[in-house]
PDB file of C-alpha atoms in Angstrom:
ATOM      1  CA  MET A 756       0.007  -0.005   0.031  1.00 48.00           C
ATOM      2  CA  THR A 757       1.310   3.443  -0.891  1.00 54.00           C
ATOM      3  CA  TRP A 758       0.047   6.883   0.078  1.00 55.00           C
ATOM      4  CA  SER A 759      -1.443   7.335  -3.380  1.00 58.00           C
ATOM      5  CA  ASN A 760      -3.311   4.069  -3.142  1.00 57.00           C
ATOM      6  CA  VAL A 761      -5.317   4.326   0.042  1.00 57.00           C
ATOM      7  CA  PRO A 762      -8.125   1.700   0.324  1.00 60.00           C
ATOM      8  CA  GLY A 763     -11.624   3.193   0.208  1.00 61.00           C
ATOM      9  CA  ARG A 764     -10.517   6.325  -1.596  1.00 59.00           C
ATOM     10  CA  PRO A 765     -11.238   6.894  -5.256  1.00 57.00           C
ATOM     11  CA  PRO A 766      -8.156   6.771  -7.568  1.00 57.00           C
ATOM     12  CA  GLN A 767      -6.592  10.088  -8.379  1.00 58.00           C
ATOM     13  CA  SER A 768      -7.724  11.636 -11.605  1.00 57.00           C
ATOM     14  CA  SER A 769      -4.369  13.395 -12.313  1.00 58.00           C
ATOM     15  CA  PRO A 770      -1.817  11.314 -14.159  1.00 62.00           C
ATOM     16  CA  GLY A 771       1.479  10.441 -12.497  1.00 67.00           C
ATOM     17  CA  PRO A 772       4.853  12.002 -13.485  1.00 68.00           C
ATOM     18  CA  SER A 773       5.994  11.531 -17.046  1.00 74.00           C
ATOM     19  CA  ASP A 774       8.953   9.350 -17.842  1.00 75.00           C
ATOM     20  CA  ALA A 775      11.110  12.420 -18.450  1.00 74.00           C
ATOM     21  CA  GLN A 776      10.172  13.872 -15.081  1.00 71.00           C
ATOM     22  CA  ARG A 777      10.832  10.530 -13.369  1.00 70.00           C
ATOM     23  CA  ALA A 778      14.262  10.206 -15.039  1.00 71.00           C
ATOM     24  CA  GLU A 779      15.201  13.757 -14.032  1.00 69.00           C
ATOM     25  CA  TRP A 780      14.170  13.110 -10.395  1.00 65.00           C
ATOM     26  CA  GLU A 781      16.156   9.842 -10.269  1.00 65.00           C
ATOM     27  CA  ARG A 782      19.189  11.536 -11.771  1.00 64.00           C
ATOM     28  CA  GLY A 783      19.017  14.353  -9.202  1.00 60.00           C
ATOM     29  CA  GLY A 784      18.583  11.875  -6.341  1.00 57.00           C
ATOM     30  CA  THR A 785      21.666   9.888  -7.266  1.00 55.00           C
ATOM     31  CA  THR A 786      24.216  12.644  -7.952  1.00 58.00           C
ATOM     32  CA  LEU A 787      27.522  12.045  -6.286  1.00 58.00           C
ATOM     33  CA  PHE A 788      27.902  15.577  -5.030  1.00 59.00           C
ATOM     34  CA  PRO A 789      24.589  17.290  -4.287  1.00 63.00           C
ATOM     35  CA  PRO A 790      25.009  20.965  -3.128  1.00 65.00           C
ATOM     36  CA  ALA A 791      24.878  20.187   0.641  1.00 69.00           C
ATOM     37  CA  LYS A 792      27.319  17.332   0.251  1.00 81.00           C
ATOM     38  CA  LEU A 793      29.648  19.400  -1.906  1.00 84.00           C
ATOM     39  CA  ALA A 794      30.118  21.988   0.901  1.00 86.00           C
ATOM     40  CA  ASP A 795      30.783  19.134   3.331  1.00 89.00           C
ATOM     41  CA  ARG A 796      33.351  17.569   1.001  1.00 90.00           C
ATOM     42  CA  ILE A 797      35.126  20.888   0.332  1.00 92.00           C
ATOM     43  CA  SER A 798      35.344  21.804   4.016  1.00 93.00           C
ATOM     44  CA  THR A 799      36.552  18.301   4.931  1.00 93.00           C
ATOM     45  CA  VAL A 800      39.243  18.304   2.274  1.00 94.00           C
ATOM     46  CA  LEU A 801      40.455  21.769   3.177  1.00 95.00           C
ATOM     47  CA  LEU A 802      40.696  20.861   6.891  1.00 95.00           C
ATOM     48  CA  LEU A 803      42.587  17.667   6.016  1.00 95.00           C
ATOM     49  CA  VAL A 804      44.968  19.605   3.733  1.00 96.00           C
ATOM     50  CA  PHE A 805      45.581  22.267   6.359  1.00 96.00           C
ATOM     51  CA  GLY A 806      46.305  19.547   8.931  1.00 95.00           C
ATOM     52  CA  ALA A 807      48.763  17.829   6.572  1.00 95.00           C
ATOM     53  CA  VAL A 808      50.561  21.091   5.826  1.00 96.00           C
ATOM     54  CA  MET A 809      50.676  21.878   9.563  1.00 96.00           C
ATOM     55  CA  THR A 810      52.228  18.449  10.218  1.00 95.00           C
ATOM     56  CA  VAL A 811      54.879  18.873   7.507  1.00 96.00           C
ATOM     57  CA  VAL A 812      55.811  22.359   8.814  1.00 96.00           C
ATOM     58  CA  THR A 813      56.033  20.959  12.341  1.00 95.00           C
ATOM     59  CA  ALA A 814      58.311  18.165  11.120  1.00 96.00           C
ATOM     60  CA  VAL A 815      60.652  20.642   9.390  1.00 96.00           C
ATOM     61  CA  VAL A 816      60.696  22.987  12.405  1.00 95.00           C
ATOM     62  CA  GLY A 817      61.223  20.038  14.733  1.00 94.00           C
ATOM     63  CA  ILE A 818      64.180  18.743  12.730  1.00 94.00           C
ATOM     64  CA  VAL A 819      65.832  22.142  12.614  1.00 94.00           C
ATOM     65  CA  ALA A 820      65.177  22.782  16.323  1.00 92.00           C
ATOM     66  CA  VAL A 821      66.506  19.383  17.432  1.00 91.00           C
ATOM     67  CA  ALA A 822      69.537  19.806  15.265  1.00 91.00           C
ATOM     68  CA  SER A 823      70.335  23.248  16.702  1.00 89.00           C
ATOM     69  CA  VAL A 824      69.782  22.052  20.324  1.00 87.00           C
ATOM     70  CA  THR A 825      71.875  18.869  19.941  1.00 85.00           C
ATOM     71  CA  ALA A 826      74.718  20.794  18.198  1.00 84.00           C
ATOM     72  CA  SER A 827      75.576  22.648  21.382  1.00 78.00           C
ATOM     73  CA  CYS A 828      74.698  19.790  23.766  1.00 74.00           C
ATOM     74  CA  ASP A 829      77.544  17.596  25.030  1.00 72.00           C
ATOM     75  CA  ALA A 830      78.537  15.728  28.133  1.00 68.00           C
ATOM     76  CA  GLU A 831      80.590  18.668  29.444  1.00 72.00           C
ATOM     77  CA  ALA A 832      77.572  20.953  29.239  1.00 68.00           C
ATOM     78  CA  GLY A 833      75.586  18.446  31.277  1.00 70.00           C
ATOM     79  CA  CYS A 834      72.617  18.311  28.944  1.00 74.00           C
ATOM     80  CA  THR A 835      70.989  15.417  27.144  1.00 77.00           C
ATOM     81  CA  PRO A 836      69.052  15.833  23.926  1.00 84.00           C
ATOM     82  CA  GLY A 837      66.416  13.174  24.870  1.00 86.00           C
ATOM     83  CA  GLY A 838      63.824  15.623  26.127  1.00 87.00           C
ATOM     84  CA  ALA A 839      64.139  17.829  23.039  1.00 89.00           C
ATOM     85  CA  ILE A 840      63.906  14.836  20.700  1.00 91.00           C
ATOM     86  CA  GLY A 841      60.934  13.514  22.694  1.00 93.00           C
ATOM     87  CA  GLY A 842      59.075  16.826  22.446  1.00 93.00           C
ATOM     88  CA  ALA A 843      59.624  17.016  18.709  1.00 94.00           C
ATOM     89  CA  ALA A 844      58.563  13.361  18.361  1.00 95.00           C
ATOM     90  CA  ILE A 845      55.353  13.994  20.324  1.00 95.00           C
ATOM     91  CA  ALA A 846      54.483  16.995  18.149  1.00 95.00           C
ATOM     92  CA  VAL A 847      55.238  15.392  14.766  1.00 96.00           C
ATOM     93  CA  GLY A 848      54.245  11.800  15.533  1.00 96.00           C
ATOM     94  CA  GLY A 849      51.074  12.808  17.354  1.00 96.00           C
ATOM     95  CA  ALA A 850      49.979  15.120  14.533  1.00 96.00           C
ATOM     96  CA  PHE A 851      50.678  12.384  11.988  1.00 96.00           C
ATOM     97  CA  VAL A 852      48.701   9.716  13.877  1.00 97.00           C
ATOM     98  CA  ILE A 853      45.756  12.026  14.429  1.00 97.00           C
ATOM     99  CA  GLY A 854      45.857  13.072  10.776  1.00 95.00           C
ATOM    100  CA  ALA A 855      45.867   9.465   9.562  1.00 97.00           C
ATOM    101  CA  ALA A 856      42.979   8.553  11.878  1.00 97.00           C
ATOM    102  CA  THR A 857      41.037  11.635  10.719  1.00 97.00           C
ATOM    103  CA  ILE A 858      41.498  10.696   7.052  1.00 96.00           C
ATOM    104  CA  VAL A 859      40.282   7.114   7.683  1.00 96.00           C
ATOM    105  CA  LEU A 860      37.227   8.257   9.671  1.00 96.00           C
ATOM    106  CA  SER A 861      36.363  10.943   7.112  1.00 94.00           C
ATOM    107  CA  ILE A 862      36.499   8.477   4.217  1.00 93.00           C
ATOM    108  CA  GLY A 863      34.362   6.090   6.260  1.00 93.00           C
ATOM    109  CA  ALA A 864      31.780   8.838   6.696  1.00 92.00           C
ATOM    110  CA  TRP A 865      31.851   9.553   2.955  1.00 89.00           C
ATOM    111  CA  ILE A 866      31.249   5.924   2.171  1.00 88.00           C
ATOM    112  CA  ARG A 867      28.257   5.910   4.547  1.00 88.00           C
ATOM    113  CA  ARG A 868      27.136   9.202   2.947  1.00 85.00           C
ATOM    114  CA  LYS A 869      27.241  11.018   6.331  1.00 90.00           C
ATOM    115  CA  PRO A 870      28.606  14.493   7.057  1.00 91.00           C
ATOM    116  CA  SER A 871      32.345  14.439   7.686  1.00 91.00           C
ATOM    117  CA  TRP A 872      33.381  18.068   8.227  1.00 92.00           C
ATOM    118  CA  TRP A 873      33.086  17.704  12.002  1.00 94.00           C
ATOM    119  CA  ILE A 874      35.455  14.752  11.984  1.00 95.00           C
ATOM    120  CA  ALA A 875      38.065  16.800  10.114  1.00 95.00           C
ATOM    121  CA  ALA A 876      37.534  19.787  12.412  1.00 96.00           C
ATOM    122  CA  ILE A 877      38.055  17.732  15.567  1.00 97.00           C
ATOM    123  CA  GLY A 878      41.125  16.136  14.045  1.00 96.00           C
ATOM    124  CA  PHE A 879      42.543  19.580  13.204  1.00 96.00           C
ATOM    125  CA  VAL A 880      41.978  20.886  16.720  1.00 97.00           C
ATOM    126  CA  LEU A 881      43.472  17.685  18.282  1.00 97.00           C
ATOM    127  CA  ALA A 882      46.534  18.070  16.003  1.00 96.00           C
ATOM    128  CA  ILE A 883      47.017  21.644  17.208  1.00 97.00           C
ATOM    129  CA  VAL A 884      46.770  20.454  20.819  1.00 97.00           C
ATOM    130  CA  VAL A 885      49.311  17.669  20.309  1.00 97.00           C
ATOM    131  CA  ILE A 886      51.687  20.043  18.557  1.00 96.00           C
ATOM    132  CA  ALA A 887      51.451  22.487  21.381  1.00 97.00           C
ATOM    133  CA  TRP A 888      51.993  19.720  23.896  1.00 96.00           C
ATOM    134  CA  GLY A 889      55.097  18.564  22.058  1.00 95.00           C
ATOM    135  CA  GLY A 890      56.311  22.185  21.928  1.00 94.00           C
ATOM    136  CA  VAL A 891      55.911  22.562  25.689  1.00 95.00           C
ATOM    137  CA  VAL A 892      57.864  19.340  26.290  1.00 93.00           C
ATOM    138  CA  PHE A 893      60.551  20.504  23.860  1.00 92.00           C
ATOM    139  CA  ALA A 894      60.789  23.959  25.448  1.00 91.00           C
ATOM    140  CA  ASP A 895      60.927  22.480  28.957  1.00 91.00           C
ATOM    141  CA  ALA A 896      63.738  20.123  27.938  1.00 87.00           C
ATOM    142  CA  VAL A 897      65.701  22.977  26.320  1.00 85.00           C
ATOM    143  CA  ASP A 898      65.180  25.276  29.301  1.00 84.00           C
ATOM    144  CA  SER A 899      66.209  22.678  31.831  1.00 79.00           C
ATOM    145  CA  GLY A 900      69.270  21.768  29.696  1.00 69.00           C
ATOM    146  CA  ALA A 901      70.277  25.394  29.295  1.00 55.00           C
ATOM    147  CA  GLY A 902      69.834  25.964  33.025  1.00 47.00           C
ATOM    148  CA  SER A 903      72.075  23.034  33.918  1.00 52.00           C
ATOM    149  CA  SER A 904      74.734  24.028  31.392  1.00 48.00           C
ATOM    150  CA  SER A 905      74.874  27.614  32.748  1.00 46.00           C
ATOM    151  CA  SER A 906      75.091  26.383  36.252  1.00 43.00           C
ATOM    152  CA  VAL A 907      77.906  23.993  35.311  1.00 46.00           C
ATOM    153  CA  SER A 908      79.856  26.684  33.567  1.00 45.00           C
ATOM    154  CA  ALA A 909      79.311  29.027  36.480  1.00 44.00           C
ATOM    155  CA  ALA A 910      80.469  26.378  38.974  1.00 44.00           C
ATOM    156  CA  SER A 911      83.612  25.611  36.935  1.00 45.00           C
ATOM    157  CA  ALA A 912      84.602  29.300  36.731  1.00 45.00           C
TER     158      ALA A 912
END
């Protein structure tokens, strides 16, 4: 039973949609990127690209920062590069893992034809948080290493 064929009601006198109208309706209902989905796809892709660029920039900055810190760090200075390397690894590795998980979850939402922009937005914010956390660990390691090297040089003088 359909809404147009209710028992006890006389049949409708108006004819149904023509074949051309039916074909147009079916074509519109099965488009891959309807307007609402297109905005979702664009915002998702942009957030994923920004997250990837942010991860690459973090990796380059982390490599340069670790190289500059470890160049002046030796046993006589009393510092170890482990904390600086750990902070850079947290920032870059964490952002990479979050980015990979975000891509997988976004593609899963696309396959299920669900909105995915919010997944990419949460992934982007989490990547920023992890990069900031790695930066704090890195800065703390560099500050504690610099403090110990200045105290060692002051004690030897």
